[in-house]
XYZ file of C-alpha atoms in Angstrom:
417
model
C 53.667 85.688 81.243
C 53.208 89.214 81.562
C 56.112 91.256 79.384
C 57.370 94.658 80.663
C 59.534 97.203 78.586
C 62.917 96.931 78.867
C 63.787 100.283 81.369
C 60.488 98.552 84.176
C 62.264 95.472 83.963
C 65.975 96.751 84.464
C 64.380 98.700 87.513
C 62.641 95.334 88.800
C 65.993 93.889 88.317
C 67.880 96.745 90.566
C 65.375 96.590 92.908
C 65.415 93.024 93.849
C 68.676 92.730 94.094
C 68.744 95.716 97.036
C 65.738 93.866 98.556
C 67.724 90.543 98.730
C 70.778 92.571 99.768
C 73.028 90.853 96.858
C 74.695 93.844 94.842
C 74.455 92.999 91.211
C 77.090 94.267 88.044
C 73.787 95.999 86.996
C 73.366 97.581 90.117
C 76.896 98.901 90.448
C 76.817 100.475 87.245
C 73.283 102.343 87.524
C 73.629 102.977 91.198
C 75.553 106.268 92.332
C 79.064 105.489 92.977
C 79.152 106.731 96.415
C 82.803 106.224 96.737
C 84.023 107.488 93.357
C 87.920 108.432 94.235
C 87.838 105.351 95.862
C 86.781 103.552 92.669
C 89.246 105.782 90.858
C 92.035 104.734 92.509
C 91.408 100.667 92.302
C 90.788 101.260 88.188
C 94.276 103.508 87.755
C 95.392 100.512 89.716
C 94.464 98.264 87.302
C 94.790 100.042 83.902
C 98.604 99.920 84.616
C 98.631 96.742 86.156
C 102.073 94.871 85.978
C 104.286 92.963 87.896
C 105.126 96.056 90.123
C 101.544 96.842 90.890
C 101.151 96.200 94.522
C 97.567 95.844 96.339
C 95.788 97.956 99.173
C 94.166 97.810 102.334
C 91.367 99.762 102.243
C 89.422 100.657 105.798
C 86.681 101.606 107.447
C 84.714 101.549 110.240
C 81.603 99.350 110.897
C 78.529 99.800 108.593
C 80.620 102.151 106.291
C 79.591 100.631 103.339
C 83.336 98.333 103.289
C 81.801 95.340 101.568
C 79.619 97.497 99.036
C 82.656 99.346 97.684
C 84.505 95.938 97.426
C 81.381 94.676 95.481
C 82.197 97.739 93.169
C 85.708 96.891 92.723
C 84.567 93.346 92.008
C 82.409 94.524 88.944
C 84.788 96.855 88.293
C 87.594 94.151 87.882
C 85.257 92.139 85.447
C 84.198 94.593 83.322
C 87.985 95.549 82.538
C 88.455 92.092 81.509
C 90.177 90.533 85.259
C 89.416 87.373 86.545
C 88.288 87.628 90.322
C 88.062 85.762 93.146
C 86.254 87.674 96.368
C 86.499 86.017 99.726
C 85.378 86.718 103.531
C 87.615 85.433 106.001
C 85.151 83.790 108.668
C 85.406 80.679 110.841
C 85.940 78.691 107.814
C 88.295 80.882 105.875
C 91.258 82.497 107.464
C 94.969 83.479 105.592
C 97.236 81.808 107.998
C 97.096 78.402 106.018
C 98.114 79.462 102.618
C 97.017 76.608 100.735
C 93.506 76.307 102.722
C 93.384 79.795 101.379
C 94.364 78.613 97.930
C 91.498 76.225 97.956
C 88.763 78.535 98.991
C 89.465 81.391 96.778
C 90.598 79.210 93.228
C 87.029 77.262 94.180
C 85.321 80.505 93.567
C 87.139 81.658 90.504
C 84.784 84.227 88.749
C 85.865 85.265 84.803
C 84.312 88.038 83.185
C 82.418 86.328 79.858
C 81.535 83.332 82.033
C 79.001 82.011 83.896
C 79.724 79.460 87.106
C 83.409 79.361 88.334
C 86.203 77.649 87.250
C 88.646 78.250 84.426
C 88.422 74.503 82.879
C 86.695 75.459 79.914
C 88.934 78.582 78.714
C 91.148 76.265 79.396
C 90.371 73.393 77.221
C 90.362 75.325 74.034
C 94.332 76.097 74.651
C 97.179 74.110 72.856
C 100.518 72.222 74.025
C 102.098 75.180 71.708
C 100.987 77.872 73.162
C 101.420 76.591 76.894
C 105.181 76.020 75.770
C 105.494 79.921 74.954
C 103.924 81.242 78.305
C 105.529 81.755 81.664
C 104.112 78.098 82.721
C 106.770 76.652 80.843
C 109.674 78.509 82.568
C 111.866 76.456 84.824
C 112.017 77.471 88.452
C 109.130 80.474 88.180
C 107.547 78.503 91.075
C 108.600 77.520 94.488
C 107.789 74.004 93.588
C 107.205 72.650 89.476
C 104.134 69.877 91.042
C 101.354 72.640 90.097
C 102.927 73.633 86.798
C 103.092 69.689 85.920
C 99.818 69.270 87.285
C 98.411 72.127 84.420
C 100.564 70.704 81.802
C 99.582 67.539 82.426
C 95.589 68.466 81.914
C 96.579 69.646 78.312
C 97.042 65.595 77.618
C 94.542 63.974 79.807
C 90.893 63.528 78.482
C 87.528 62.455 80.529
C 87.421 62.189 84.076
C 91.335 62.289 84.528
C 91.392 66.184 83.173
C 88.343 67.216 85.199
C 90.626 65.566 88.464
C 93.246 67.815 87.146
C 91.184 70.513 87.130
C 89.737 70.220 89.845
C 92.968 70.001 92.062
C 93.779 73.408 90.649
C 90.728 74.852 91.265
C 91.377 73.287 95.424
C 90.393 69.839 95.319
C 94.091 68.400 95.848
C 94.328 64.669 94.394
C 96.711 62.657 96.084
C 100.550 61.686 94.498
C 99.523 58.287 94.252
C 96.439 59.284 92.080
C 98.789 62.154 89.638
C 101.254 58.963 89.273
C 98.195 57.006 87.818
C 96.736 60.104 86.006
C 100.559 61.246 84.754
C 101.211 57.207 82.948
C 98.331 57.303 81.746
C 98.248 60.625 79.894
C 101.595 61.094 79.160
C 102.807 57.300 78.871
C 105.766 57.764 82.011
C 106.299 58.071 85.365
C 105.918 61.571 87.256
C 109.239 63.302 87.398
C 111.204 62.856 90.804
C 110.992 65.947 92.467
C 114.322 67.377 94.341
C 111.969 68.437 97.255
C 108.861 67.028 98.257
C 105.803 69.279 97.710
C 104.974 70.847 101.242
C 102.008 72.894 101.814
C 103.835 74.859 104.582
C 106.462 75.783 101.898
C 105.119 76.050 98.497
C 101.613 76.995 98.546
C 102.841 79.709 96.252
C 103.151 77.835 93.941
C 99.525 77.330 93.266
C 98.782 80.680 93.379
C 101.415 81.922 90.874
C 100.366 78.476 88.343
C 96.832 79.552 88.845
C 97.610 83.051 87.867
C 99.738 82.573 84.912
C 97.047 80.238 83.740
C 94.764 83.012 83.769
C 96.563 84.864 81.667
C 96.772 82.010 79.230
C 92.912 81.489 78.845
C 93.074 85.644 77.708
C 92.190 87.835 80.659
C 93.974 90.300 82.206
C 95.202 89.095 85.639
C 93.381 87.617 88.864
C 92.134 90.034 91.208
C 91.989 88.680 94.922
C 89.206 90.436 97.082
C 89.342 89.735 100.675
C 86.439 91.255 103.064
C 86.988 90.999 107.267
C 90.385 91.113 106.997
C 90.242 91.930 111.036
C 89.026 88.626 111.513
C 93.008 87.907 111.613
C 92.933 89.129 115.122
C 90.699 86.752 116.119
C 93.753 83.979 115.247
C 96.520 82.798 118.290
C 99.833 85.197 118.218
C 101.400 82.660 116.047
C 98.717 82.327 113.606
C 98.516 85.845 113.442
C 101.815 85.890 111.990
C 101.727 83.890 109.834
C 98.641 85.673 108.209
C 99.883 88.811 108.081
C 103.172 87.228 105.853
C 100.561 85.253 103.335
C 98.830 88.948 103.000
C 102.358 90.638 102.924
C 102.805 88.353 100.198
C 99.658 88.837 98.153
C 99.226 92.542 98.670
C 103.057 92.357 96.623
C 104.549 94.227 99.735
C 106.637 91.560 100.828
C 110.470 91.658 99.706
C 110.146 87.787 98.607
C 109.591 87.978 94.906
C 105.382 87.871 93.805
C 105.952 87.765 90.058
C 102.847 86.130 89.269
C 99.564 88.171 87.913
C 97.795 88.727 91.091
C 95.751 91.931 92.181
C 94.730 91.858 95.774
C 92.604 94.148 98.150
C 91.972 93.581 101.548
C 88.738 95.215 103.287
C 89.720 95.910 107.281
C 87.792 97.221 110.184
C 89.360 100.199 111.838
C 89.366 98.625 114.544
C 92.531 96.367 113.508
C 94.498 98.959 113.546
C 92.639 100.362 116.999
C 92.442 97.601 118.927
C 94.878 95.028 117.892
C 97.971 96.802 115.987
C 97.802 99.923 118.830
C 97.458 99.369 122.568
C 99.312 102.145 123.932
C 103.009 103.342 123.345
C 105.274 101.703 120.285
C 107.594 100.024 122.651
C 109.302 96.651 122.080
C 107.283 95.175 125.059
C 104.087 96.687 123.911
C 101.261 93.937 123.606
C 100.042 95.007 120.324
C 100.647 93.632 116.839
C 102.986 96.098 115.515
C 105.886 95.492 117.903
C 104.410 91.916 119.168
C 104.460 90.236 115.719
C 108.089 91.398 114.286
C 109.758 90.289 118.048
C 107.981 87.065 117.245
C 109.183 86.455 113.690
C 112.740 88.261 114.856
C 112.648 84.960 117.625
C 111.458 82.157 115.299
C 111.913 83.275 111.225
C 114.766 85.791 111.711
C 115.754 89.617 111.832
C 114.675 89.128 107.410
C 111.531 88.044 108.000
C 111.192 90.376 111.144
C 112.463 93.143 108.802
C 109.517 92.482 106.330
C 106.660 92.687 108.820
C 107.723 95.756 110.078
C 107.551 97.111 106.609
C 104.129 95.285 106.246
C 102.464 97.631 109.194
C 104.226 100.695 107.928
C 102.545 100.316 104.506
C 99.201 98.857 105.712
C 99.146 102.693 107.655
C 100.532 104.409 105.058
C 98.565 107.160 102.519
C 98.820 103.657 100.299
C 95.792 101.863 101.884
C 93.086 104.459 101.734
C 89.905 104.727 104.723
C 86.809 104.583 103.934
C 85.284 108.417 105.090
C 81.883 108.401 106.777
C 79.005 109.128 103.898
C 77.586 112.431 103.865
C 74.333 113.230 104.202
C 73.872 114.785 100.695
C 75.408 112.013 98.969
C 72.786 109.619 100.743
C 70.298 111.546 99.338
C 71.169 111.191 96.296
C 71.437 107.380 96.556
C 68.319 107.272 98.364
C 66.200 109.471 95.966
C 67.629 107.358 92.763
C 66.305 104.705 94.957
C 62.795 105.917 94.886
C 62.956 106.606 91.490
C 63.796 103.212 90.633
C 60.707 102.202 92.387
C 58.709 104.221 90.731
C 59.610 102.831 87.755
C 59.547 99.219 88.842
C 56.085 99.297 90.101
C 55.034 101.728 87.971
C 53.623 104.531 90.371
C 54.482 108.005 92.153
C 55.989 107.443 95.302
C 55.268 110.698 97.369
C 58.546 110.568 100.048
C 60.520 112.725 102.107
C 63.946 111.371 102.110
C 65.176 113.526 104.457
C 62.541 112.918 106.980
C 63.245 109.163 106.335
C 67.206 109.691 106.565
C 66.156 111.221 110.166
C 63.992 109.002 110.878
C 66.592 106.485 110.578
C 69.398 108.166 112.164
C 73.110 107.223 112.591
C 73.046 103.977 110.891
C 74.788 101.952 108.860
C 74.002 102.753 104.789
C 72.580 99.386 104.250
C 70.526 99.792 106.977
C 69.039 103.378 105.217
C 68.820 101.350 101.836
C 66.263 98.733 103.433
C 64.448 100.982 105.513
C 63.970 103.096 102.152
C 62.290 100.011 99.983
C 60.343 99.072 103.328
C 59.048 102.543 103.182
C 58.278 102.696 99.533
C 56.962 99.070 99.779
C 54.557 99.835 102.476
C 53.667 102.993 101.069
C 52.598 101.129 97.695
C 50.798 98.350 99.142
C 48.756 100.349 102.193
C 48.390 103.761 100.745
C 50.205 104.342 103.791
C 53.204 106.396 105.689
C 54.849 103.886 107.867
C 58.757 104.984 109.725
C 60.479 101.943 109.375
C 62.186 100.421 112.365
C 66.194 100.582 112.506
C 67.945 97.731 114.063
C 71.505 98.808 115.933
C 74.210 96.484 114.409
C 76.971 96.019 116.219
C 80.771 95.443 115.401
C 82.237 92.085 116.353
C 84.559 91.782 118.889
C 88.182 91.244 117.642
C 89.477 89.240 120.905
C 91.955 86.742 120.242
C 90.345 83.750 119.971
C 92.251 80.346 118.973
C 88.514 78.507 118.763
C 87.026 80.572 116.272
C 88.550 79.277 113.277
C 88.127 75.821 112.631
C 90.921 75.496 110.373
C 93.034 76.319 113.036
C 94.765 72.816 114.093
C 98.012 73.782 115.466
C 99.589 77.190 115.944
C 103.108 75.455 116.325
C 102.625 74.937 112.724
C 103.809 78.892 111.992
């Protein structure tokens, strides 16, 4: 097998990854940050992170480069030492059932020094002791003690019966009569009788905060949450809407119900949320937008408290808070686009001869991931053929953000809000 120096096969690396259009650590880091204050503010954000440290919305409009910078807050988040978790809401995925949510984004669990997901083995090398000394042990920290029992209860089970354990933290919920069986068997009793009965509707917080204290436990920093399409919400029934927007309240750490737990959240939205969904005309209380639909709603069915709360929600969600994404400009995607062609000329070991402002016009008003592949088609064809060829740019368009009960399959009853 052929062996290249070490700088050729860092470029090979770089490249690649932009050809399969999966954004690398590697490639943040060498890459020019194209959003640097943005970057800036998500790392001050996280250098003082504590329990008042609330997240951000962060938007843009389509093909701004919204899921790139949220890959770079990603990598950013692991190199400071964070667990993360990065989700897209889609058909599967969608915040209005908290604990569906729970599952999906504790599946994905990503820690810094690790590979795979998960935090079983950190986990595993952890004592009784030092559980007893860390926030998991303190009564009535969650809205329900079944999660915190469930993690204690790992620290005694061996085999198969801790990897269950595990696994319903990471999403894959066992059922009571199963944590009865596991509970005797590890701990030589019956599971405690609970004064409630676990409900997801209720205390799906309760994962979340277990989950995040456990974190902390196994020696990192915090979990980050990193949500891309956030304007898929307005795809969800009136009532799911609502209920979404108070399960982000909640994780952003906006929401006047206490978030104590170690959580880190950012949200990546579409402009046109705010456009087409949250503004339809004049901010009256009969308005069919979100802003004055969604707090009448709660107001009717959760109270003037709750009602109260998601009015603050939109106030901070437009607020200098959650920063937009601005449109790149064309100087600074020259400079992304030449380091580009440099990179290639190191991979492949050559001199790629190539106007990047002819290609840039060549292009036109696109999207920037659209520029980056019609850059390495240029340079590929240009390598192979000995040839100039203006690669062909394909319009993408924005989804439509009609309310649409259908489109998420999760979706089983909106009277559950």
């Amino acid at each position: 097998m052929q062996q290249y120096p070490a700088p050729r096969k860092r470029a090979i690396t770089l490249i690649e990854s932009l050809r399969s259009g999966i954004p690398t650590r590697l490639s943040t880091r060498e890459l020019p940050d194209l959003r640097a204050g943005l970057t800036q503010q998500m790392q001050e954000d996280l250098q003082t992170f504590g329990s008042q440290t609330c997240g951000r919305l962060i938007w843009g409009a389509y093909g701004q480069g919204k899921t790139h910078a949220l890959t770079s807050i990603e990598h950013l988040a692991l190199d400071m030492g964070f667990a993360v978790s990065r989700v897209a809401l889609s058909r599967e995925v969608s915040c209005h059932h908290l604990l569906n949510f729970y599952s999906r984004v504790a599946s994905i669990l990503r820690l810094p020094d690790k590979q795979g997901f998960g935090l079983a083995h950190p986990l595993s090398h952890k004592t009784t002791s030092q559980l007893a000394q860390s926030p998991l042990a303190q009564a009535d920290r969650y809205s329900h003690p079944l999660p915190a029992l469930i993690l204690e209860d790992s620290f005694y089970a061996i085999g198969d019966d801790q990897e269950l354990l595990f696994g319903d933290l990471a999403g894959t919920r066992l059922t009571l009569p199963e944590l009865r069986r596991i509970h005797r068997d590890c701990r030589g009793g019956s599971l405690p009788r609970f004064p409630v009965s676990f409900k997801a509707s209720e205390h799906a917080s309760a994962y979340f905060g277990v989950l995040a204290d456990a974190i902390v436990l196994a020696g990192y920093k915090g979990w980050v949450i990193l949500i891309d399409e956030v304007e898929l919400i307005g795809r969800l029934g009136k009532l799911g809407r609502l209920q979404a927007y108070r399960h982000l309240n909640w994780l952003l750490r906006w929401s006047s119900q206490a978030n104590p737990y170690p959580v880190y959240t950012v949200g990546m939205a579409a402009s046109s949320l705010r456009h087409d969904v949250w503004f339809s005309g004049h901010l009256t209380p009969t308005a069919r937008h979100d802003r004055a639909l969604i707090p009448a709603l709660a107001a009717e069915r959760l109270g003037e408290t709750v009602a109260q709360d998601l009015i603050r929600f939109f106030d901070q969600a437009i607020s200098s808070h959650c920063p937009s994404i601005q449109p790149l400009r064309s100087q600074d995607l020259v400079i992304l686009l030449n380091k580009i062609v440099d990179l290639h000329s190191i991979a492949y070991d050559w001199q790629p001869q190539v106007d990047v402002l002819a290609l840039i016009e060549s292009v036109g008003s696109q999207p920037i991931r659209t520029h980056l592949r019609a850059t390495l088609e240029a340079l590929d064809m240009a390598y192979l053929y000995h040839t100039d060829l203006k690669p062909h740019a394909v319009e993408l368009q924005e989804a439509s953000l009609q309310e649409d009960e259908s489109f998420f399959s999760s979706l089983a009853q909106d009277s559950s809000a």
